[in-house]
Short mmCIF file of C-alpha atoms in Angstrom, two decimals:
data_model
loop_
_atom_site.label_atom_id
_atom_site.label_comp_id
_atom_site.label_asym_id
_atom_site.label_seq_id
_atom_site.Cartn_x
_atom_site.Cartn_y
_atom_site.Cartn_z
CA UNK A 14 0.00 0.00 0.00
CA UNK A 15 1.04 3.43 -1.01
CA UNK A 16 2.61 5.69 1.88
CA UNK A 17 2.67 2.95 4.68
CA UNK A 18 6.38 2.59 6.04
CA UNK A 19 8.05 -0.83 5.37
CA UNK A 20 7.81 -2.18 8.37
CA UNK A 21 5.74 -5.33 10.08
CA UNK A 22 4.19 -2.59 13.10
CA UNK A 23 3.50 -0.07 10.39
CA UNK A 24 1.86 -3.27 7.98
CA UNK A 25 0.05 -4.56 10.49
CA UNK A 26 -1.99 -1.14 12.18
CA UNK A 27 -2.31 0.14 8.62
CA UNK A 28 -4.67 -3.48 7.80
CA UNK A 29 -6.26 -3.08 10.59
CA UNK A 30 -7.22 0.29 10.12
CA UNK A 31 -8.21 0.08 6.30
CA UNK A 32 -8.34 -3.68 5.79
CA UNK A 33 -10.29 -2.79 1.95
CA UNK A 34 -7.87 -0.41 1.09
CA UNK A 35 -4.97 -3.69 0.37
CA UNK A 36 -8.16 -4.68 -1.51
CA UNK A 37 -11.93 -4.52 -1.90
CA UNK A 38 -12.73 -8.14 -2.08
CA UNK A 39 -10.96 -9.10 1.51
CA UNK A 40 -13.46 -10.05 3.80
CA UNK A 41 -11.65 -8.41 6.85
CA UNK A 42 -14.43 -5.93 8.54
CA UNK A 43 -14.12 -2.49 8.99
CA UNK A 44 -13.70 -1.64 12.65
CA UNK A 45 -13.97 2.17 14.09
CA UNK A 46 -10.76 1.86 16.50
CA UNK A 47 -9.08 4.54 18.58
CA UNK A 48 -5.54 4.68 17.80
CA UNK A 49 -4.63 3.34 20.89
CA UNK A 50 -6.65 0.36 20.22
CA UNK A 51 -4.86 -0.02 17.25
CA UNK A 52 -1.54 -0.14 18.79
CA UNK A 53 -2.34 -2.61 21.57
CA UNK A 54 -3.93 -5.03 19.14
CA UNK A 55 -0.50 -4.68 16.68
CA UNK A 56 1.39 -5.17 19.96
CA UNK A 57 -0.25 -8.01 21.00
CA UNK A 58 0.11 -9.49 17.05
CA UNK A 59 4.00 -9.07 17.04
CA UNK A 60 4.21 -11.08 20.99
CA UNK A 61 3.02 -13.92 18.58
CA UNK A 62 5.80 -14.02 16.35
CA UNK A 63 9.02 -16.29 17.14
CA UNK A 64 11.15 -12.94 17.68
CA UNK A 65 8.75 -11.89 20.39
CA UNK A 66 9.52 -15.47 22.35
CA UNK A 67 13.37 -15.28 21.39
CA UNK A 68 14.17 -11.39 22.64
CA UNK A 69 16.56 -10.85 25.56
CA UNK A 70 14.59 -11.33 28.68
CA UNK A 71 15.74 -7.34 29.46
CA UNK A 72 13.76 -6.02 26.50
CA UNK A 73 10.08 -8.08 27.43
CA UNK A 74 7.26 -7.41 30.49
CA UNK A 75 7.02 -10.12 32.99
CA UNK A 76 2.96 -11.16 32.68
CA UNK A 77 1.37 -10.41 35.54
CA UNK A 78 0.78 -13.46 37.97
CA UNK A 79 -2.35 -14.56 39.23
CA UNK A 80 -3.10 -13.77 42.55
CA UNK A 81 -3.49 -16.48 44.87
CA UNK A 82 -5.17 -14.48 47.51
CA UNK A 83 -8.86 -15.12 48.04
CA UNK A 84 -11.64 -12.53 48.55
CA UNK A 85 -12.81 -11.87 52.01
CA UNK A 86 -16.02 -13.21 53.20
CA UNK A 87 -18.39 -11.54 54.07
CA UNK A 88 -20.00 -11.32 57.55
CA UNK A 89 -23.10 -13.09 58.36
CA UNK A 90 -25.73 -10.68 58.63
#
């Protein structure tokens, strides 16, 4: 597509913006996302990929845990 950069971020948020405009028979919808929708959704695309899994442990976010805690009861009434 005309004017997108050649990267794999810049690919990815631009078909997810204007999925028809890499062609109009695709059958991706059209979704009305804020730009910071459309960055979380490319970021959570490229933690897919094989280079996501293979960075240096200093460059990725530890997922958050579970917590183990459980909720207080509540008194009897």
């Amino acid at each position: 597509m005309p004017g997108v950069p050649r990267t794999l971020p810049d690919y990815i948020g631009a078909k997810i913006r204007q999925p028809r405009s890499f062609g109009n028979a695709l059958k991706m919808p059209q979704y009305t996302l804020a730009p910071q929708q459309v960055d979380g959704l490319v970021t959570a695309l490229l933690a897919q990929t094989e280079r996501a899994r293979t960075m240096p442990a200093a460059l990725r976010i530890p997922a958050r845990r579970p917590s183990n805690t459980l909720p207080r009861a509540r008194p009897a009434s």
